[in-house]
mmCIF file of C-alpha atoms in Angstrom:
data_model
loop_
_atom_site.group_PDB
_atom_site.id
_atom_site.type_symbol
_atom_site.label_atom_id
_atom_site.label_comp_id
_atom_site.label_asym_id
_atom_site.label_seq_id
_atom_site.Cartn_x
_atom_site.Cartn_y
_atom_site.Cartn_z
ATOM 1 C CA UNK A 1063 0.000 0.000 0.000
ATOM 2 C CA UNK A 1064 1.444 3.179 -1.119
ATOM 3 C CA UNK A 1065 1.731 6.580 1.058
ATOM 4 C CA UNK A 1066 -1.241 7.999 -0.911
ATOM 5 C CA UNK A 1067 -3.319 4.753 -0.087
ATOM 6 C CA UNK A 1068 -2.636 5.338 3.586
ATOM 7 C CA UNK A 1069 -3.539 8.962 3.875
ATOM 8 C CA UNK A 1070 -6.671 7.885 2.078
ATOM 9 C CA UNK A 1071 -7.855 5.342 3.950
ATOM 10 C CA UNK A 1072 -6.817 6.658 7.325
ATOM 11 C CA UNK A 1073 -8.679 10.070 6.128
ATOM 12 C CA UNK A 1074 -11.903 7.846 5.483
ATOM 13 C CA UNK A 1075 -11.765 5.695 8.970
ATOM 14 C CA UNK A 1076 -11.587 9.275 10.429
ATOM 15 C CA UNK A 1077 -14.447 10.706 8.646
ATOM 16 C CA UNK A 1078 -16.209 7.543 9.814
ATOM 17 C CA UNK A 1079 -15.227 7.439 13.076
ATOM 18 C CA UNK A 1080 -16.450 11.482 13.290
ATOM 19 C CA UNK A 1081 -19.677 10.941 12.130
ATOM 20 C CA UNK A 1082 -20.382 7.863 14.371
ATOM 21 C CA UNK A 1083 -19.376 9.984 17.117
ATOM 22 C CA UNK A 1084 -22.061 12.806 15.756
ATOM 23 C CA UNK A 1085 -24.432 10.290 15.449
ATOM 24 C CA UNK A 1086 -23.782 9.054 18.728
ATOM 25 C CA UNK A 1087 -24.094 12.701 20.319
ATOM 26 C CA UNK A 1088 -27.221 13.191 18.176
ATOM 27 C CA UNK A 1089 -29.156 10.251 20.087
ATOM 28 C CA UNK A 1090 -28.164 11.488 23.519
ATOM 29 C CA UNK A 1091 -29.447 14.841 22.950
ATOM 30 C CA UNK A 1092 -32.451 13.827 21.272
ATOM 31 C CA UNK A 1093 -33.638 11.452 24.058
ATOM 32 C CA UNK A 1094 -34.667 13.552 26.847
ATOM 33 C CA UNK A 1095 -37.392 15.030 24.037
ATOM 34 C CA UNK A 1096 -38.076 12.005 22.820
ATOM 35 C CA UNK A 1097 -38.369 11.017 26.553
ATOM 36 C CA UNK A 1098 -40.856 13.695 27.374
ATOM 37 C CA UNK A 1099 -43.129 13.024 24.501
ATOM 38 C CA UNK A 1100 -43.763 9.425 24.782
ATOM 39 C CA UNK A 1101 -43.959 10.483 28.634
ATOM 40 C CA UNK A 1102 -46.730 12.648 27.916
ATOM 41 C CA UNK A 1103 -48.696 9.461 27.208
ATOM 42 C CA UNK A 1104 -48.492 7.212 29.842
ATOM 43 C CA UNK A 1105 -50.450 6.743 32.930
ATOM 44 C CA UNK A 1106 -49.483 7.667 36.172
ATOM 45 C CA UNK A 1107 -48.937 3.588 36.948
ATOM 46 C CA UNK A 1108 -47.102 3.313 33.812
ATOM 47 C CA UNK A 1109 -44.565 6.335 35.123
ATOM 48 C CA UNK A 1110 -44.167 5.141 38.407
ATOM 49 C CA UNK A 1111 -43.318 1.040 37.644
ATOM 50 C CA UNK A 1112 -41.253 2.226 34.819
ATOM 51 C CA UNK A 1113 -40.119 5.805 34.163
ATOM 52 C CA UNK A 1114 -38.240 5.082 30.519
ATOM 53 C CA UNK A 1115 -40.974 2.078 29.297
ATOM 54 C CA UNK A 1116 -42.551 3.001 26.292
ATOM 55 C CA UNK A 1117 -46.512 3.803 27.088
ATOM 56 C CA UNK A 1118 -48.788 0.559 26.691
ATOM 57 C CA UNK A 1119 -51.090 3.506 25.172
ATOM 58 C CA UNK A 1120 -51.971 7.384 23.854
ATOM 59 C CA UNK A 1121 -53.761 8.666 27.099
ATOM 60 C CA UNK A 1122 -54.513 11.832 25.339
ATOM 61 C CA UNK A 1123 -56.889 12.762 28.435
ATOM 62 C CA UNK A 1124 -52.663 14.271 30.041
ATOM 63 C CA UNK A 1125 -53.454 17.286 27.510
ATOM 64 C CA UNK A 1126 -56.720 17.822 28.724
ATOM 65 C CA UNK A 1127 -55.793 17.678 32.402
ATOM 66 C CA UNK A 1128 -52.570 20.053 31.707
ATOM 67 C CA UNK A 1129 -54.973 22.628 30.370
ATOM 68 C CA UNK A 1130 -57.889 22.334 32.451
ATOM 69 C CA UNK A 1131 -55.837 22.285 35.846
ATOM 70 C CA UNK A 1132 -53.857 24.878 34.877
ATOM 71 C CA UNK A 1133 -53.839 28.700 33.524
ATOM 72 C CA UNK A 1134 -51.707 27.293 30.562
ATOM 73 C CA UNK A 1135 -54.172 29.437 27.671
ATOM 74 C CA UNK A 1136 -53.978 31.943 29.545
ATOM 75 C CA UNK A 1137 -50.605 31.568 29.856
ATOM 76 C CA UNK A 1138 -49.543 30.609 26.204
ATOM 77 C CA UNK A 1139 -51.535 33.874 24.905
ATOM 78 C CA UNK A 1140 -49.404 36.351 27.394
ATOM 79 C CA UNK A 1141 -45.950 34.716 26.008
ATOM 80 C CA UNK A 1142 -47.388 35.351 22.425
ATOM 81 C CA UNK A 1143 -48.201 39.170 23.495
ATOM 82 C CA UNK A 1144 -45.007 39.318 24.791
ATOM 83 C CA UNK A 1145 -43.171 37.609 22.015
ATOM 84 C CA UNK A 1146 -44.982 39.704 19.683
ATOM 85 C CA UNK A 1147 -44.530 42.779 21.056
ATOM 86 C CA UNK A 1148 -41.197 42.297 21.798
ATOM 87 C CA UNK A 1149 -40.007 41.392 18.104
ATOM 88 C CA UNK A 1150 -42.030 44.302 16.931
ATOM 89 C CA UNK A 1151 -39.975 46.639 18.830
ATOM 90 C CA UNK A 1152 -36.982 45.346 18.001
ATOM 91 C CA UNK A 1153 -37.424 45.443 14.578
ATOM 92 C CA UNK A 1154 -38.297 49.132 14.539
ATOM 93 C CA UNK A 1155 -34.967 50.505 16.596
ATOM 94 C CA UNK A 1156 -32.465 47.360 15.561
ATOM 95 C CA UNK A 1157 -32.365 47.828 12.364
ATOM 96 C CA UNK A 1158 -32.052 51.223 11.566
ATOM 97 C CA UNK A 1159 -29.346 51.466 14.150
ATOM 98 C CA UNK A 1160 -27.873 48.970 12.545
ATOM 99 C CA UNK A 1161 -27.371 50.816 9.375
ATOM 100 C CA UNK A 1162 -26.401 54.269 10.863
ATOM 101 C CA UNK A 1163 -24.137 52.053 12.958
ATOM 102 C CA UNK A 1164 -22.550 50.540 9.591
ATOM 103 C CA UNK A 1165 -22.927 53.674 7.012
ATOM 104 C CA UNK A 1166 -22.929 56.836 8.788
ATOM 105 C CA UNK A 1167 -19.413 57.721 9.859
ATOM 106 C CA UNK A 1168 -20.099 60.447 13.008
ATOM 107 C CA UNK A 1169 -17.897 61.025 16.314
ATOM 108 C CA UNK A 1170 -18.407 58.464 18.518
ATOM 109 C CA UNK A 1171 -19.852 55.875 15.977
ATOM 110 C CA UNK A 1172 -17.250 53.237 17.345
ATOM 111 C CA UNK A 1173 -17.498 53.855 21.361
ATOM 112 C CA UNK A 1174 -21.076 53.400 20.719
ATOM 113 C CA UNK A 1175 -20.644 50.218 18.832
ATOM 114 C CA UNK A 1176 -18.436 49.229 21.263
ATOM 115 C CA UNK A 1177 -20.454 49.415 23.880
ATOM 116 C CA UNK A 1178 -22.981 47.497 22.755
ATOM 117 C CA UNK A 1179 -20.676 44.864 21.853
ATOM 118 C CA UNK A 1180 -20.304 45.100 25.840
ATOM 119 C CA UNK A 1181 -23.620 44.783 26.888
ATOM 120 C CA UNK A 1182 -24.240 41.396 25.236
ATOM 121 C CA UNK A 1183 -22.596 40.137 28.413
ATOM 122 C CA UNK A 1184 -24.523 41.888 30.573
ATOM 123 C CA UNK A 1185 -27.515 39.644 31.544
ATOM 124 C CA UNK A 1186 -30.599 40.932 33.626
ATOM 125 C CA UNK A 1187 -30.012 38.542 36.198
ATOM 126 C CA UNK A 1188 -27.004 40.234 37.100
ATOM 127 C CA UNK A 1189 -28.977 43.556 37.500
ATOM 128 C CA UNK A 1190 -32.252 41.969 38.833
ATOM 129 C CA UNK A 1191 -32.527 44.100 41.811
ATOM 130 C CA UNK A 1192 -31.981 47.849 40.561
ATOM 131 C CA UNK A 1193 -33.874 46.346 37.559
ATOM 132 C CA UNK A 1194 -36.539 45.513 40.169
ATOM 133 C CA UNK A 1195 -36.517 48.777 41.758
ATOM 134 C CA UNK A 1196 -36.789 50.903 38.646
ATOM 135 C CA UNK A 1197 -39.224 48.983 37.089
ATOM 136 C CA UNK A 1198 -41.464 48.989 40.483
ATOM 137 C CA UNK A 1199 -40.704 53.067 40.605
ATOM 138 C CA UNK A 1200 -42.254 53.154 37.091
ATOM 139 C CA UNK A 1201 -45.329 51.269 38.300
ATOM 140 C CA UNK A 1202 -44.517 49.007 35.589
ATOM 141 C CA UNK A 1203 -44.716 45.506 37.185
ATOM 142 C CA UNK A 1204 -47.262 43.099 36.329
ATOM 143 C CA UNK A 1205 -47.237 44.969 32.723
ATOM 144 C CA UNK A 1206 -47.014 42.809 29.881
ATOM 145 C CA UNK A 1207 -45.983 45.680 27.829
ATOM 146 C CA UNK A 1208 -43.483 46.733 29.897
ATOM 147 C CA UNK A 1209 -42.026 43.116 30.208
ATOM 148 C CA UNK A 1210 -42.299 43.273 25.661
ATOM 149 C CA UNK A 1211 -39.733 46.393 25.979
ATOM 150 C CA UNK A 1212 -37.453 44.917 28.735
ATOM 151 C CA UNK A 1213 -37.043 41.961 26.931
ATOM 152 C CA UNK A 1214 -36.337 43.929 23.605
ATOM 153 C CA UNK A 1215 -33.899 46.245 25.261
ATOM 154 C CA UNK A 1216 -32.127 43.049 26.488
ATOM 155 C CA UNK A 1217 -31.982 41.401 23.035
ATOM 156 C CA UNK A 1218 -31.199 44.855 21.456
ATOM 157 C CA UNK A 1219 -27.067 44.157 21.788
ATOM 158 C CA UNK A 1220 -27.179 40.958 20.101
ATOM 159 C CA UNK A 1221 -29.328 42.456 17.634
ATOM 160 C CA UNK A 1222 -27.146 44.886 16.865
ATOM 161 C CA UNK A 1223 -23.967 42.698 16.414
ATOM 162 C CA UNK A 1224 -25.712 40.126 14.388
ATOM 163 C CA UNK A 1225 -27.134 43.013 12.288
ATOM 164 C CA UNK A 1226 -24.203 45.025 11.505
ATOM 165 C CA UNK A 1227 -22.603 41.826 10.477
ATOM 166 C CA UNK A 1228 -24.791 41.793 7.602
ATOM 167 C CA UNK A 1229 -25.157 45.246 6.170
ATOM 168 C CA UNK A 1230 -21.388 45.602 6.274
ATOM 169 C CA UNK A 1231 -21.702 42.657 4.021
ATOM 170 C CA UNK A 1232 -24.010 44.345 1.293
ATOM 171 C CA UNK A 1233 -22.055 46.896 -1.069
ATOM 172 C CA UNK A 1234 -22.754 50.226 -1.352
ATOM 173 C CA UNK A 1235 -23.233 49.780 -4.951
ATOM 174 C CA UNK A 1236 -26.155 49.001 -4.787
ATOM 175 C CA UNK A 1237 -26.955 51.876 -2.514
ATOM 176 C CA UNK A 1238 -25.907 53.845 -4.665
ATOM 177 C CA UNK A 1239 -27.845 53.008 -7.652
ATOM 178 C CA UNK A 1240 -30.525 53.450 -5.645
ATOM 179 C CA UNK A 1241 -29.711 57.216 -4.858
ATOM 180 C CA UNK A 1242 -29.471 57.773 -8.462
ATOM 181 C CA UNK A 1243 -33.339 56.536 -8.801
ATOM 182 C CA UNK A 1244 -34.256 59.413 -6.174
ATOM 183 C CA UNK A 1245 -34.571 56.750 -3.111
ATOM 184 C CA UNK A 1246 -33.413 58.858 0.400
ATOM 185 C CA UNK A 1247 -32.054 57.003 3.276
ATOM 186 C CA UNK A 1248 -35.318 55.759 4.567
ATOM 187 C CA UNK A 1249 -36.228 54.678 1.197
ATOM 188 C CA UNK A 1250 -32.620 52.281 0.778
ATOM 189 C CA UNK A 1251 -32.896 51.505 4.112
ATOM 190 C CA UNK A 1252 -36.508 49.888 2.829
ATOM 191 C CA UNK A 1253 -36.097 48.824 -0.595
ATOM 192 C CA UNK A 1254 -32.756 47.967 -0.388
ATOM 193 C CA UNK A 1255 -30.758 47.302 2.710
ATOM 194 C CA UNK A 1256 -33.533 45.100 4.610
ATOM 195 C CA UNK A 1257 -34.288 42.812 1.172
ATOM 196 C CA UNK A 1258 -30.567 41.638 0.971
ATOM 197 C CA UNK A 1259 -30.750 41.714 5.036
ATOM 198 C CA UNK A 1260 -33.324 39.522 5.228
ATOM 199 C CA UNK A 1261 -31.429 36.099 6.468
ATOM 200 C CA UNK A 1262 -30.238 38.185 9.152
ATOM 201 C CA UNK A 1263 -33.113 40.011 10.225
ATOM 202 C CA UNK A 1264 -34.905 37.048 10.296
ATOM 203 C CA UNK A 1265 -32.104 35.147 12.715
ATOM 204 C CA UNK A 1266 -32.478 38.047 14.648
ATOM 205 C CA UNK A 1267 -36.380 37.509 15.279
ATOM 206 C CA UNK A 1268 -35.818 33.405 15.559
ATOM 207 C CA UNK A 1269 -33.466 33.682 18.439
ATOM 208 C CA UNK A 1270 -34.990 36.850 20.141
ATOM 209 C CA UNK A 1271 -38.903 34.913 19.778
ATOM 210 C CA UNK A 1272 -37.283 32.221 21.371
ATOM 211 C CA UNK A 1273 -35.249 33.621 24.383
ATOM 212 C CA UNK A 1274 -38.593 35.947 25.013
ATOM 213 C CA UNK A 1275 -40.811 32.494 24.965
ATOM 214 C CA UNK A 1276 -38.629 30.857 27.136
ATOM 215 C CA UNK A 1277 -37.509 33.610 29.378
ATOM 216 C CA UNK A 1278 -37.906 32.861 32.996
ATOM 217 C CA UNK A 1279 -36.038 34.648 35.809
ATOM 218 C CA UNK A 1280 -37.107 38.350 34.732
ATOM 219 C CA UNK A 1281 -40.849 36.963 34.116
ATOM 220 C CA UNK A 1282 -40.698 35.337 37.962
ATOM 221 C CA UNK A 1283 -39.792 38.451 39.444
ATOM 222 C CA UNK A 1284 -41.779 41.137 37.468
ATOM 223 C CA UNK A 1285 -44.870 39.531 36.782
ATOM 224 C CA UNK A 1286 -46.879 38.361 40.400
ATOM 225 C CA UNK A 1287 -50.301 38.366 39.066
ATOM 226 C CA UNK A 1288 -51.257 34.792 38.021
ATOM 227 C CA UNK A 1289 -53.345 36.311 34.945
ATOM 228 C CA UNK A 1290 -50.545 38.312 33.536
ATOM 229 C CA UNK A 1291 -47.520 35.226 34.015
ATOM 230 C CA UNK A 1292 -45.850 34.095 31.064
ATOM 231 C CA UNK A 1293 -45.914 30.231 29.978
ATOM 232 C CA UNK A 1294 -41.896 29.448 31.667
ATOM 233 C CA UNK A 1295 -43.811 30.708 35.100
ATOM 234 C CA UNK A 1296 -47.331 28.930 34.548
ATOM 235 C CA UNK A 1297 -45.152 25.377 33.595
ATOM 236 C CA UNK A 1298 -43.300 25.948 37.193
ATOM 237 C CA UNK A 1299 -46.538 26.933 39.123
ATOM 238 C CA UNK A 1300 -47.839 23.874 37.439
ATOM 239 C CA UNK A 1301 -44.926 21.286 38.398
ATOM 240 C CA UNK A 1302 -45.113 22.207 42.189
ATOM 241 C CA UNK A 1303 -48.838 21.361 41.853
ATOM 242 C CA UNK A 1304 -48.742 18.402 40.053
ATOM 243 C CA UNK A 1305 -45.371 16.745 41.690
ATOM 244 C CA UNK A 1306 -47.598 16.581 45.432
ATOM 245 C CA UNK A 1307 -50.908 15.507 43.131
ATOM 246 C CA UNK A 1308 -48.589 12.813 41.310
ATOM 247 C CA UNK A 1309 -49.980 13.704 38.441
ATOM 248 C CA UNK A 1310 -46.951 13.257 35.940
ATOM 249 C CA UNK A 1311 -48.694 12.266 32.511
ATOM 250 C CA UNK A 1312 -50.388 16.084 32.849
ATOM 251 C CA UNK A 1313 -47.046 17.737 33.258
ATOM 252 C CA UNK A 1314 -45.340 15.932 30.667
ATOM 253 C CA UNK A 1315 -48.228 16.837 28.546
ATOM 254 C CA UNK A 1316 -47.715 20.705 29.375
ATOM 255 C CA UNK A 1317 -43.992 20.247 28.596
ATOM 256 C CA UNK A 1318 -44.739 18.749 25.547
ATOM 257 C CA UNK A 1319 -47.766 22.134 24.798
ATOM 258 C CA UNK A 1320 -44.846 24.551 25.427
ATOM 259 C CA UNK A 1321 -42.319 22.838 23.100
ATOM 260 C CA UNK A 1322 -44.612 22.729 20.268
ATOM 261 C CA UNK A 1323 -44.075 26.636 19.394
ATOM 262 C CA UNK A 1324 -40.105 26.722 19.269
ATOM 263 C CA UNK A 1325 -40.011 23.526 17.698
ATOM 264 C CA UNK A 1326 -42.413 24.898 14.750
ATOM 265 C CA UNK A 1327 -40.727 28.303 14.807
ATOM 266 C CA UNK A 1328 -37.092 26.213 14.107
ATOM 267 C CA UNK A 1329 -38.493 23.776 11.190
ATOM 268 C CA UNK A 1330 -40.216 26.700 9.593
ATOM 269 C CA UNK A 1331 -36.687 28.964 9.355
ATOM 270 C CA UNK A 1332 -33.297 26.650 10.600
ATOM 271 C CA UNK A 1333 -31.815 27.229 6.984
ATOM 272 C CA UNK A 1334 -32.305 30.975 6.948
ATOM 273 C CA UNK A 1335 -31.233 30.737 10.742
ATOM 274 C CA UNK A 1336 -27.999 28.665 10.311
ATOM 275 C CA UNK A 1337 -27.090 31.028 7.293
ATOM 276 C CA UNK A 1338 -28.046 33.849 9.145
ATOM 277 C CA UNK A 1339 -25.415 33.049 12.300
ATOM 278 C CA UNK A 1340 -22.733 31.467 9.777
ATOM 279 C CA UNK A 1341 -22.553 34.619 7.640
ATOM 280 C CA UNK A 1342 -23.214 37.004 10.685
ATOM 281 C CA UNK A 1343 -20.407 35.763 12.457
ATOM 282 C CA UNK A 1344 -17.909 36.082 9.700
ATOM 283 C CA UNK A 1345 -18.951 39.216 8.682
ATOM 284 C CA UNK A 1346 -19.436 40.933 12.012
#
């Protein structure tokens, strides 16, 4: 066997042995979803003699038990508010920022650029309390709205990296083209910049829908009324009540309710998603 031979075959036993090992890491990641969704079926019996046996039947009645002993409507409509209103106002003061950020040369352009480079490690945990204090100075707690803009202002960094990743990526010719046909900067900022933007506006939304639908600490602590909570803080409330009632098929069930939307959200946009953070991250 010649030296080519060899670096051939040992090439292919390690591109075998890789994706083994990928497969291998694939399975142990999927199970615990897999886990919770054939959980979601079985009887409390079935749980209890066996936690990882495969249900002996669908006992669909978990799902109507995790609704009906539970706020979770109530609580799946406040995380869409909040989700909604959330990407809406991100959208609106991301993206143009973005683009002055990128374009607009002006004295302290890069200090401000820099410093929201900054505050992408700056979580709201760390800050809960003066957060806290502000927000309850305000009168703002128990607000859905107000909980929309503090979880926009705290993707609003991210956005803004991710963002100016992409428009440095676009060339100004085609700004400028536009200019000749009369367009001002709103109008290339519309017809122009957020068209070839798109992959990573839309990344932008994905991830920022998803940290506001699965946000939990801020939601705990600003939102007390039961009628206002989000869907991380009704799928706690319910686990302490179902863990004493035994009542696991139910809580699996509401697991399983709360998954659905990210799950859908990811199948829907993963290839604009995965484009969107390779090309940001090169770029930006």
């Amino acid at each position: 066997m010649t030296i080519n031979e060899k670096s051939i075959l040992r090439a292919q036993i390690i591109k075998w042995i890789t994706r083994v090992f990928l497969i291998l890491v694939a399975i142990v990641m999927m199970f615990p979803l897999v886990w919770n969704i054939y959980s979601s079926f079985k009887t409390n019996t079935e749980f209890l003699t066996n936690a990882f046996a495969l249900p002996s039947g669908l006992e669909w009645d978990n799902y109507v038990r995790a609704i009906a002993k539970s706020e979770l409507g109530a609580n799946i409509f406040n995380s869409l508010f909040v989700v909604l209103e959330t990407l809406c106002i991100l959208m609106l003061c991301a993206i143009p920022c973005s683009y002055c950020l990128v374009r607009y040369k002006f004295f302290g352009v890069k200090v401000i650029t820099t410093v929201y480079m900054a505050a992408i490690f700056i979580q709201a945990t760390y800050i809960m309390i003066p957060l806290f204090l502000q927000m309850n100075t305000l009168g703002m707690l128990n607000n859905r709205v107000a909980i929309g803009l503090l979880y926009a202002a705290m993707q609003f960094p991210f956005a803004i990296f991710l963002m100016t990743g992409f428009m440095r990526s676009i060339p100004r010719d085609y700004e400028e083209a536009a200019m000749i046909d009369g367009c001002g900067p709103a109008g290339i900022l519309r017809r122009v910049i957020i068209p070839m933007a798109k992959p990573g506006i839309v990344t932008v939304g994905m991830i920022s829908a998803m940290s506001a639908w699965n946000e939990y600490p801020v939601a705990l602590v600003m939102l007390t009324d039961s009628a206002k909570q989000t869907l991380p803080i009704g799928i706690a409330n319910l686990y302490e009540i179902q863990k004493y009632a035994t009542d696991w098929g139910a809580l699996f069930a509401a697991l399983v309710l709360a998954l659905i939307p990210t799950v859908i959200l990811f199948i829907i946009g993963q290839k604009q998603l995965l484009q969107g953070m390779n090309v940001g991250g090169l770029k930006g």
